[in-house]
Tab-separated table of C-alpha atoms and ligand atoms in Angstrom:
chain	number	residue	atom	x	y	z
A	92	UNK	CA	50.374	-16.010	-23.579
A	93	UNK	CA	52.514	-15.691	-26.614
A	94	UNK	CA	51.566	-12.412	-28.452
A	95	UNK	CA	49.337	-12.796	-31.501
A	96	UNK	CA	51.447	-11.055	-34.574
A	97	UNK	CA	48.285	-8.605	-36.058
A	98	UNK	CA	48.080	-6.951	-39.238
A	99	UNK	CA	45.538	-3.976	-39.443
A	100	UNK	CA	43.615	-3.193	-42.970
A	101	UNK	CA	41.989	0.509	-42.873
A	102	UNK	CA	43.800	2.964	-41.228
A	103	UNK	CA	40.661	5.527	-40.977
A	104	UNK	CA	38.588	5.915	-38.195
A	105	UNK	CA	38.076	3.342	-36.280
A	106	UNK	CA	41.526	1.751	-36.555
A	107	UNK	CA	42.966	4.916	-35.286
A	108	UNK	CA	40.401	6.006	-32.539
A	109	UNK	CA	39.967	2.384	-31.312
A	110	UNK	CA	41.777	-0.870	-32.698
A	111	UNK	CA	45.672	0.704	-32.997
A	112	UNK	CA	45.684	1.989	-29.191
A	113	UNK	CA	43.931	-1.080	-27.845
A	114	UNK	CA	46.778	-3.511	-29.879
A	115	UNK	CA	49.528	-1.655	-29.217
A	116	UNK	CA	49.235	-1.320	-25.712
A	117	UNK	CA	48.025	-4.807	-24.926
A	118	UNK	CA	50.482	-7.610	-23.962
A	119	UNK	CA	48.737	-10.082	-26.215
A	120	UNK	CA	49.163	-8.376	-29.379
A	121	UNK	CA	52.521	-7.276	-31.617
A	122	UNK	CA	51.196	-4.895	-34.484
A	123	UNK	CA	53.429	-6.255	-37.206
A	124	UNK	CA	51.714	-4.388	-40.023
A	125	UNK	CA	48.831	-1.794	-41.257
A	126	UNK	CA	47.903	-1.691	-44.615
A	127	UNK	CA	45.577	1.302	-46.655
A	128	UNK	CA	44.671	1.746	-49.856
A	129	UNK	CA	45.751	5.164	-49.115
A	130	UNK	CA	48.955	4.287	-48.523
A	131	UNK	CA	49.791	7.845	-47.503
A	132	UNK	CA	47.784	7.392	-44.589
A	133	UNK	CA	48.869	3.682	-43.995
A	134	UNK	CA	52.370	4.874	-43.447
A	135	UNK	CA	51.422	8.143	-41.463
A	136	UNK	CA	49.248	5.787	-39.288
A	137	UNK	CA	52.361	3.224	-39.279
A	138	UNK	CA	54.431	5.801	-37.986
A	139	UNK	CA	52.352	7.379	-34.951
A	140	UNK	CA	52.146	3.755	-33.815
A	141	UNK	CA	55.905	2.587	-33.917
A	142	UNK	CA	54.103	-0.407	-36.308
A	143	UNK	CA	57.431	-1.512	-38.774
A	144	UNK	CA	55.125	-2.380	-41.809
A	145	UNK	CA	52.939	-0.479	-43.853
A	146	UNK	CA	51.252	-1.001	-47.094
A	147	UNK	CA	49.181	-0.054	-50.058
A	148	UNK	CA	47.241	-3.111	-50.319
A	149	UNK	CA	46.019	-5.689	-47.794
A	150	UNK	CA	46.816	-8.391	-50.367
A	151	UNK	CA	50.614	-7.618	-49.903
A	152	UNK	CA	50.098	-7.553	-45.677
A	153	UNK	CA	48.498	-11.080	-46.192
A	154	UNK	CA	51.614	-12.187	-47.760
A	155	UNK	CA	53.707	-11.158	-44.686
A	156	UNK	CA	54.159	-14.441	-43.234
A	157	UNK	CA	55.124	-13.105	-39.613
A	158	UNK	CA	51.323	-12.222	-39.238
A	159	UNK	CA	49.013	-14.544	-37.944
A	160	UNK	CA	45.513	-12.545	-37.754
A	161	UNK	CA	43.887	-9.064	-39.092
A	162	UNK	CA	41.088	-6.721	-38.389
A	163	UNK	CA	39.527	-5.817	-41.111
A	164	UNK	CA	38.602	-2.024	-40.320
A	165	UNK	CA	37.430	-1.184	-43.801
A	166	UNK	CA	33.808	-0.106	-44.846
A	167	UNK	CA	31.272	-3.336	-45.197
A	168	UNK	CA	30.910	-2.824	-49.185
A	169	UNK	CA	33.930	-3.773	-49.959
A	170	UNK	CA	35.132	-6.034	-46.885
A	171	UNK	CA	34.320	-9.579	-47.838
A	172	UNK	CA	36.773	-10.363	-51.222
A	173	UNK	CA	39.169	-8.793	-48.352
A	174	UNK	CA	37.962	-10.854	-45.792
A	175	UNK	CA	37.904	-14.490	-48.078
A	176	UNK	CA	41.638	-13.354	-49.342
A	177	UNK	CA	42.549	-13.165	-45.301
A	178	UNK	CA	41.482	-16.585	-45.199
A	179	UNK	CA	42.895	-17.897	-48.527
A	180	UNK	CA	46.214	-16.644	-46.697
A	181	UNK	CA	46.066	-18.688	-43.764
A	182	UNK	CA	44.594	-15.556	-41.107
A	183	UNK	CA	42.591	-15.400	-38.029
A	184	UNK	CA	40.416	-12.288	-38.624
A	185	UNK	CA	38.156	-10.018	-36.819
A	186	UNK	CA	35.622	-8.268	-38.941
A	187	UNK	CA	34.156	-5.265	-38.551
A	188	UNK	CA	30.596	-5.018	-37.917
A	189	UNK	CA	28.263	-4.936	-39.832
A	190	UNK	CA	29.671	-8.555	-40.619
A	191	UNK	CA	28.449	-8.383	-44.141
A	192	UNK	CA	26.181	-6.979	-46.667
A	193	UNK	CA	24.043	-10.319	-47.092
A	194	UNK	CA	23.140	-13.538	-46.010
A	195	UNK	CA	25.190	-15.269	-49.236
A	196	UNK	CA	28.358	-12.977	-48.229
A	197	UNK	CA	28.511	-14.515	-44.990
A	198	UNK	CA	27.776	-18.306	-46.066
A	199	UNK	CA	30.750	-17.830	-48.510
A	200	UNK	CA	33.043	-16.638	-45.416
A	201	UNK	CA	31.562	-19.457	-43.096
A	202	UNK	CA	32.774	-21.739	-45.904
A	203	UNK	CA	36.461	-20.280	-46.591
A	204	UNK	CA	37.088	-20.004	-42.705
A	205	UNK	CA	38.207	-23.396	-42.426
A	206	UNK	CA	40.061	-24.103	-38.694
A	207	UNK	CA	40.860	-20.171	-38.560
A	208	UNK	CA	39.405	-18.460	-35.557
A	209	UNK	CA	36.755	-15.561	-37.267
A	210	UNK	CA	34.729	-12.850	-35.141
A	211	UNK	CA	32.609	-10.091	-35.727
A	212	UNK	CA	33.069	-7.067	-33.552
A	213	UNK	CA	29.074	-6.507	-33.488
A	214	UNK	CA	29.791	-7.651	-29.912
A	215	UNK	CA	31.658	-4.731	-28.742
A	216	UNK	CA	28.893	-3.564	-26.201
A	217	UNK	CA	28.371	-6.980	-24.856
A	218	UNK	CA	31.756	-6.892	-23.103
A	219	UNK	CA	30.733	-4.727	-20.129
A	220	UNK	CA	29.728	-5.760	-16.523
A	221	UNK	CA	26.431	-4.991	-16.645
A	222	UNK	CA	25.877	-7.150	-19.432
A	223	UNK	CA	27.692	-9.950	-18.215
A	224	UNK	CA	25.669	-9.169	-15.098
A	225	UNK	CA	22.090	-8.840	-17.156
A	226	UNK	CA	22.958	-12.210	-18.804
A	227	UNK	CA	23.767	-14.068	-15.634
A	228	UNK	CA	20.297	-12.645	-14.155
A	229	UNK	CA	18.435	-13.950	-17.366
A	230	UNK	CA	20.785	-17.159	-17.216
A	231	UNK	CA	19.382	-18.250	-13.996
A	232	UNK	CA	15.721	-18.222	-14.887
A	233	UNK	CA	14.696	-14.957	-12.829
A	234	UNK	CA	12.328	-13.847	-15.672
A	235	UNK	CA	10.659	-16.465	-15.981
A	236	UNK	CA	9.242	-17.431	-19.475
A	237	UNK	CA	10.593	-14.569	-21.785
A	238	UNK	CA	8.020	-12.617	-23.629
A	239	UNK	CA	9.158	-9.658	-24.849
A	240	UNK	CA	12.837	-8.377	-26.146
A	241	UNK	CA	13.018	-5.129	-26.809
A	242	UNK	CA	15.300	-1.997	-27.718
A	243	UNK	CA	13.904	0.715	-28.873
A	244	UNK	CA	16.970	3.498	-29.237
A	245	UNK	CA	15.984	6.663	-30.664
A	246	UNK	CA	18.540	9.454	-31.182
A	247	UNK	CA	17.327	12.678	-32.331
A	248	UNK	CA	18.386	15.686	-35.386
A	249	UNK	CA	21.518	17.588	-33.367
A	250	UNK	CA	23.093	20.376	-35.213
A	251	UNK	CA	23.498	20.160	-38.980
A	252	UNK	CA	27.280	19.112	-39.224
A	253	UNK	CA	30.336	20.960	-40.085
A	254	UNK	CA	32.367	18.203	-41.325
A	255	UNK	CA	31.002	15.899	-44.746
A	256	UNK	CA	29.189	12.591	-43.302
A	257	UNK	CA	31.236	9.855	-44.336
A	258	UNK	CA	29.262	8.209	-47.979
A	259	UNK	CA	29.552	4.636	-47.047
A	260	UNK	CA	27.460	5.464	-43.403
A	261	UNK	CA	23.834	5.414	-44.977
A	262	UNK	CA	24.225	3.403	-48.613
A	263	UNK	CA	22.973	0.456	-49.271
A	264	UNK	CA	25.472	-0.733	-51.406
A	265	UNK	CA	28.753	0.737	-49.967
A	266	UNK	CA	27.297	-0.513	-45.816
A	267	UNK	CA	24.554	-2.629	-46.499
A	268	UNK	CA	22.368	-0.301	-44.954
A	269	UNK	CA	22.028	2.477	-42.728
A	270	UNK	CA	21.125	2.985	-38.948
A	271	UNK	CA	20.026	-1.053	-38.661
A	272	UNK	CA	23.439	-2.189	-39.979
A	273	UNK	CA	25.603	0.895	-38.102
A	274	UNK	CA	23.915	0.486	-34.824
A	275	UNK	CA	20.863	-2.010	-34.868
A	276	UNK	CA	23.693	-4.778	-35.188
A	277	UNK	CA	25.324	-4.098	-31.728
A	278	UNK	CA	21.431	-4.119	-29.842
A	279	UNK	CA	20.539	-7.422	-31.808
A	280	UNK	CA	23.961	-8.689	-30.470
A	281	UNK	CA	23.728	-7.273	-27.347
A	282	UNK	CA	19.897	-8.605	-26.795
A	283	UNK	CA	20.809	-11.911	-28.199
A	284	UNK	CA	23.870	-12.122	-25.487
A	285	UNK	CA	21.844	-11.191	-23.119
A	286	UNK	CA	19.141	-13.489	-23.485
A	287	UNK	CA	21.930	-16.293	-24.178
A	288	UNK	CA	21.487	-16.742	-27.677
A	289	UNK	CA	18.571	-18.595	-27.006
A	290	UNK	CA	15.562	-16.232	-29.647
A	291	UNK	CA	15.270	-18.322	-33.072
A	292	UNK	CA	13.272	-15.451	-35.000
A	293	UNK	CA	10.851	-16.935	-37.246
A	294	UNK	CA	8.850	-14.203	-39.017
A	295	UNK	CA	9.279	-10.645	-39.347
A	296	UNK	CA	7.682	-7.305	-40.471
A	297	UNK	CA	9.116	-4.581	-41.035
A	298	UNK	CA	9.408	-0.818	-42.636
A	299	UNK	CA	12.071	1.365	-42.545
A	300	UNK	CA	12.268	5.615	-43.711
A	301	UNK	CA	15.444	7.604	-44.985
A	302	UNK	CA	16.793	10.372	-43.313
A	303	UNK	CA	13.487	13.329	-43.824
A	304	UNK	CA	14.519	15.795	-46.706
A	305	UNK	CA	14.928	19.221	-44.437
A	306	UNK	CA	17.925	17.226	-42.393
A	307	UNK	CA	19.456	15.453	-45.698
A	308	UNK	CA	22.669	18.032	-44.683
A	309	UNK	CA	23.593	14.902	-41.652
A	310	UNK	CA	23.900	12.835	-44.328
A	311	UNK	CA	26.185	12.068	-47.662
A	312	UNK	CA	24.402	13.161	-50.774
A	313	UNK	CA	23.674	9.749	-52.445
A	314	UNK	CA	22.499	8.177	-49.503
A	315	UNK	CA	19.829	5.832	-49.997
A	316	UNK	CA	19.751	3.624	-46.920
A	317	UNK	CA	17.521	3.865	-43.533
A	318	UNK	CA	17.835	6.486	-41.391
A	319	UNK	CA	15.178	4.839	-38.889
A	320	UNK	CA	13.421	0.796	-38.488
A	321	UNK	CA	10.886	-0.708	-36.756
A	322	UNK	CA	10.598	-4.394	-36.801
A	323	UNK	CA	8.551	-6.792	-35.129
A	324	UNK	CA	10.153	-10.645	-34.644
A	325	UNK	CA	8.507	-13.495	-33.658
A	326	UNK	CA	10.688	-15.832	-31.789
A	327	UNK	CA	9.954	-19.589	-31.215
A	328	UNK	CA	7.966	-20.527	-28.100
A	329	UNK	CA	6.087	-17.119	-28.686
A	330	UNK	CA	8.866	-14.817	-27.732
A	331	UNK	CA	8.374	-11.576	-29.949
A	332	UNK	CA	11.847	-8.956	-30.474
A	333	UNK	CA	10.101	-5.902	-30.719
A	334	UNK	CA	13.462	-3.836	-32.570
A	335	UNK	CA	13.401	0.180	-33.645
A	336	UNK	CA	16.172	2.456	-34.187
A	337	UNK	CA	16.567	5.724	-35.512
A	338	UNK	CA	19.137	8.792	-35.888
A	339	UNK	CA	18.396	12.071	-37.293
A	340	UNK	CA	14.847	11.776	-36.239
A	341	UNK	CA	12.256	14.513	-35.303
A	342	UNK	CA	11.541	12.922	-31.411
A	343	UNK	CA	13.347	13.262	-28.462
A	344	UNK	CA	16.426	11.090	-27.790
A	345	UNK	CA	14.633	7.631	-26.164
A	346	UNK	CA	16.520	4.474	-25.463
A	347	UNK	CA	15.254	1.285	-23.878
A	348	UNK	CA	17.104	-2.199	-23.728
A	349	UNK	CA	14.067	-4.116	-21.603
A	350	UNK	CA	13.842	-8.059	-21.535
A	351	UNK	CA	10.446	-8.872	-20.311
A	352	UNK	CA	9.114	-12.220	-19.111
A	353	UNK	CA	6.340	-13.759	-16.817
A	354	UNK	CA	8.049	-13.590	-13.706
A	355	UNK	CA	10.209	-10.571	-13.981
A	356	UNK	CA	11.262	-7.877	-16.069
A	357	UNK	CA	15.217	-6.364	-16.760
A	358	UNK	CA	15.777	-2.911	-17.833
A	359	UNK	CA	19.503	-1.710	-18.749
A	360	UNK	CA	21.613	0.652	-21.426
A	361	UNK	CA	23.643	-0.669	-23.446
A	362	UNK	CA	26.563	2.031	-23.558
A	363	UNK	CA	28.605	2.397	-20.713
A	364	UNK	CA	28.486	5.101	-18.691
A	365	UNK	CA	29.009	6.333	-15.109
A	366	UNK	CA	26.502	5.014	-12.264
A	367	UNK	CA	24.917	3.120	-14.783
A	368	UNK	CA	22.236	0.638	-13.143
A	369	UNK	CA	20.647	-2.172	-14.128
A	370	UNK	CA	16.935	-1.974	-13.003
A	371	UNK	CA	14.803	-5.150	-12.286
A	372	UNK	CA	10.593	-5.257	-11.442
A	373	UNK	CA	10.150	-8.297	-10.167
A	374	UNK	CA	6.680	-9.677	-9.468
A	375	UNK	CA	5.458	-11.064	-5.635
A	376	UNK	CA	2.162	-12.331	-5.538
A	377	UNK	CA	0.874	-10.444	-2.624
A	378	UNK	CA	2.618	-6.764	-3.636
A	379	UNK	CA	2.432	-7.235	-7.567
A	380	UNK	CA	5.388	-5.770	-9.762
A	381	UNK	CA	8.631	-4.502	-7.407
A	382	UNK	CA	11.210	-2.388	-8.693
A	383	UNK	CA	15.078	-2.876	-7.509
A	384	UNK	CA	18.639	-1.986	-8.697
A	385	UNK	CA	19.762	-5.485	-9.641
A	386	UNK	CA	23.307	-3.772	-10.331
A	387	UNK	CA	24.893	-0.415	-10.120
A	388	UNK	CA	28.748	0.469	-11.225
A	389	UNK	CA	31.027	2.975	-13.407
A	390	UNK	CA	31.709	1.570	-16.612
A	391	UNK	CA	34.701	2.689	-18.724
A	392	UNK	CA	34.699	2.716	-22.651
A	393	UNK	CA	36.838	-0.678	-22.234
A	394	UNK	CA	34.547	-2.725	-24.285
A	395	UNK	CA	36.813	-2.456	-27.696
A	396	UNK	CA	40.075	-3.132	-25.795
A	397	UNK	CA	38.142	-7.100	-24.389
A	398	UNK	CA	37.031	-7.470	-27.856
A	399	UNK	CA	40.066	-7.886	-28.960
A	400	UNK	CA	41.933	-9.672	-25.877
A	401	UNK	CA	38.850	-12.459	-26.429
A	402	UNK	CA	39.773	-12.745	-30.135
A	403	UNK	CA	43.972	-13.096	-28.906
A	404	UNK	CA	42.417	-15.837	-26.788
A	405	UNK	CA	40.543	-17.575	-29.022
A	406	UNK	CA	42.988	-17.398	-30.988
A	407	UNK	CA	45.612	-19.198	-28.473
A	408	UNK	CA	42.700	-21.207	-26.400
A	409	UNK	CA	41.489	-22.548	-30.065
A	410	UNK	CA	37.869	-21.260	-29.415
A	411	UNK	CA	35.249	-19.780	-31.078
A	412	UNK	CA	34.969	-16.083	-30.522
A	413	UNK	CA	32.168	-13.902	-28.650
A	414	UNK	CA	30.014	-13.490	-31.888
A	415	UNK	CA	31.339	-16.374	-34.480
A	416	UNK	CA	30.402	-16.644	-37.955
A	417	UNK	CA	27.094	-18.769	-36.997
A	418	UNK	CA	26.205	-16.011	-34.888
A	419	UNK	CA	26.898	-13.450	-37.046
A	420	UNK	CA	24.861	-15.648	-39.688
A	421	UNK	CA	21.824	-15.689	-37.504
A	422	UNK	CA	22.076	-11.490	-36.989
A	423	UNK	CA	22.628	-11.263	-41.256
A	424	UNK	CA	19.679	-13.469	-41.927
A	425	UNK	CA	17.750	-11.513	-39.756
A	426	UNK	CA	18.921	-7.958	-41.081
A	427	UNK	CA	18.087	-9.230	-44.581
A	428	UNK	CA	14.437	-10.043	-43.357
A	429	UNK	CA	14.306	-6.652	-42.012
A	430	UNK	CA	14.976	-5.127	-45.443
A	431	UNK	CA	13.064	-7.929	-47.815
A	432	UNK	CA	10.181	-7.122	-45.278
A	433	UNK	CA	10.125	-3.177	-45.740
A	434	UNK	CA	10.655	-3.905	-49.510
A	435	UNK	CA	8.303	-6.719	-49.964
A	436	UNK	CA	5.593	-4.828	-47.502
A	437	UNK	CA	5.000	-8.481	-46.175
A	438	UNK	CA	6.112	-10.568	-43.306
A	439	UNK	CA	9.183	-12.804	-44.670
A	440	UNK	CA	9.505	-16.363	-42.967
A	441	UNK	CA	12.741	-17.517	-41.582
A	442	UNK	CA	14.113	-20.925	-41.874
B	9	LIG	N1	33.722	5.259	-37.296
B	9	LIG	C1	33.297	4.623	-36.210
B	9	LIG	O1	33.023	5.234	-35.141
B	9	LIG	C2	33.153	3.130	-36.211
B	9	LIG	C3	32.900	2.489	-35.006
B	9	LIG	C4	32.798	1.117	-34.978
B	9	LIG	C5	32.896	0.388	-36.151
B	9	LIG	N2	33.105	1.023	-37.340
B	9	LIG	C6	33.143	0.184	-38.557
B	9	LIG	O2	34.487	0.150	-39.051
B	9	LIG	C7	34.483	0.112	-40.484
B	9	LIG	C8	35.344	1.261	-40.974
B	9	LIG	O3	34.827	2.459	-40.444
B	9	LIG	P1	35.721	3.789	-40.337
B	9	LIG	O4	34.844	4.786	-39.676
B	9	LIG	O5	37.041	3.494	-39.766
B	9	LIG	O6	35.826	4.143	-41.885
B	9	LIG	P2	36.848	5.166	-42.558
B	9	LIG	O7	36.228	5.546	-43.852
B	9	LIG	O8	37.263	6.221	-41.592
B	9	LIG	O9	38.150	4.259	-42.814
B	9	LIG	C9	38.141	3.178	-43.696
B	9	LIG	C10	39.556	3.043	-44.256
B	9	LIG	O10	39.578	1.877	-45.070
B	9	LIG	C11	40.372	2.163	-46.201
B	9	LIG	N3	40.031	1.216	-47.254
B	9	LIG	C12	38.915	1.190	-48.034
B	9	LIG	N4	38.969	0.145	-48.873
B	9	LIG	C13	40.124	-0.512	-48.626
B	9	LIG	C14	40.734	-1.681	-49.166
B	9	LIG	N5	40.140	-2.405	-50.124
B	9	LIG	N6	41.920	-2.071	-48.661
B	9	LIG	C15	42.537	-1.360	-47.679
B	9	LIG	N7	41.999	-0.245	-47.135
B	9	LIG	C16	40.813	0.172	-47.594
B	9	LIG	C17	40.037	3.610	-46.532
B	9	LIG	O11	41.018	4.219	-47.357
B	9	LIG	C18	39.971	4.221	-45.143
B	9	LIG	O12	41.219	4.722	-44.708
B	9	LIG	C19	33.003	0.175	-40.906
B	9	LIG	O13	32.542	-1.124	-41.152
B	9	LIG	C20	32.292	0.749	-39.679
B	9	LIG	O14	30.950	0.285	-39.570
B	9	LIG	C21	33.260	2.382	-37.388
């Protein structure tokens, strides 16, 4: 496969811990060009990776017409007149999650995309085996009629921190929100690959709670976004997603990805990890429920690296990417439910 010629924009974290290694080691990637508006750091971050461009704007790296696609590796808040510029330029881009701060955002990228190939990395934690494995399972029919979707991922108050929280990581306006947009966007992808993109949510209720005022030191001062969600979803043909998240929290850390359904119920993580296992109770109508280990395996941290080799070949195959913009459209409507529910104190109706 001919190399895709990428252009990075945001040289913080997540370029440099994540999206620079992956591209400049892979064969289907050349990193023509990062671009900051720190363009101190751009060029720094230029240099540690041998990249030959670096620049102070992304407007100038969308003008480089050697490049053919970007991640966009910049905070939410200000993403999208970044994202619609990519586009006016000609770009394939991947988008950092969450995709957007609204529903409107995202209907004004779906209609600037044109032919170009656009993604959302929201899918990250779908690319490891045992999710591939848990959809396959699903895929078959082995549940049964689904009934219940569920993640429930509770991570609780560590040490105060020694280093200032970044501001855009619980603000409304600067991320679009807090824990549900940081972390609740990779479950809701994760649940809805696993479950084959098959839930059409229809009404939701929700509430949500800022970080509690004796831990307000894990967070930026300003913040103003949720530090912990609960929302209840119900799916067509009665299928409820049954969705809470929280960080910072006073409770124990608790996580549960669980796909439940007449036949047969699926339990599995969603990070990777060593001797992970997927568990299965399956029912038998003599002996009732049965657990098993439907699958057991190390998984590396390799899920940002096939992100990106499925957006190179979508790119080159002329396909739509893991989570396209009608995906990521279905995950923003949802996430705006979420929040007009909590404000609203009402269950909001989904088209
Ligand atoms: N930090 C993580 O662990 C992590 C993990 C996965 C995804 N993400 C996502 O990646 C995005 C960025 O996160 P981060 O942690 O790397 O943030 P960061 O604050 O470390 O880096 C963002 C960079 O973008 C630059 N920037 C801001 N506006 C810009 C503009 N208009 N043009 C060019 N550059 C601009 C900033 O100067 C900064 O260097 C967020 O959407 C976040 O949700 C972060």
């Amino acid at each position: 496969m001919e190399p895709v010629r990428l252009g990075i924009v945001g040289c913080g974290v997540i370029a440099t811990a994540a999206h620079l290694p992956d591209a400049t080691k892979s064969a289907s990637f050349k990193v023509e060009a990062v671009a900051d508006v720190d363009v101190a750091r751009a060029k720094s971050v230029a240099a540690q990776f041998s990249v030959p461009n670096a620049y102070g704007t992304a407007d100038e790296l969308f003008s480089n017409p050697g490049i053919e696609a970007v991640i966009l590796a910049l905070p939410t808040g200000v993403r999208t007149p970044v994202v619609l510029s990519a586009l006016r330029h000609g770009k394939h881009v991947l988008i950092e999650k969450p995709i957007a701060t609204s529903v409107p955002d995202v209907q004004q990228i779906m209609a600037a995309a044109g032919d170009r190939v656009v993604g959302c990395l929201s899918c990250r934690y779908t690319f490891t085996d045992s999710a591939q494995r848990a959809a396959d399972y699903i895929a078959a029919g082995n549940l049964g009629n689904l009934r219940v979707v569920r993640v429930r991922a509770m991570i609780s108050a560590k040490d105060a921190p020694t280093k200032p929280p970044p501001p855009w990581r619980q603000s409304m306006r600067q991320n679009g929100g807090g824990i549900l947009v940081n972390w609740g966007c990779y479950d809701l992808d994760f649940l809805m690959y696993m479950t084959g993109w098959k839930l059409r949510p229809r009404v939701v209720l929700a509430q949500w709670w800022p970080i509690a005022e004796k831990l307000k030191a894990r967070v930026a001062p300003g913040s103003d976004a949720d530090s912990h969600f609960l929302a209840t979803v119900r799916c067509d043909d009665g299928i409820v997603l049954s969705f809470e998240r929280a960080e910072f929290c006073a409770t124990v850390d608790d996580e549960q990805w669980v796909v439940i359904g007449t036949d047969a119920s699926l339990r599995v993580r969603m990070i990777p990890g060593k001797d992970k296992v997927i568990t299965v109770d399956e029912t038998d109508a003599a002996k009732g429920a049965v657990s098993r280990t439907l699958w057991t395996g190390d998984e590396e941290h390799a899920m940002n690296r096939r992100a990106l080799e499925d957006f190179a070949q979508a790119i080159r195959g002329n396909r739509a990417p893991r989570t396209d913009l009608s995906r990521a459209l279905t995950m923003q409507k949802l996430t705006d439910a979420i929040y007009g529910s909590a404000k609203s104190g009402r269950a909001v109706e989904l088209a």
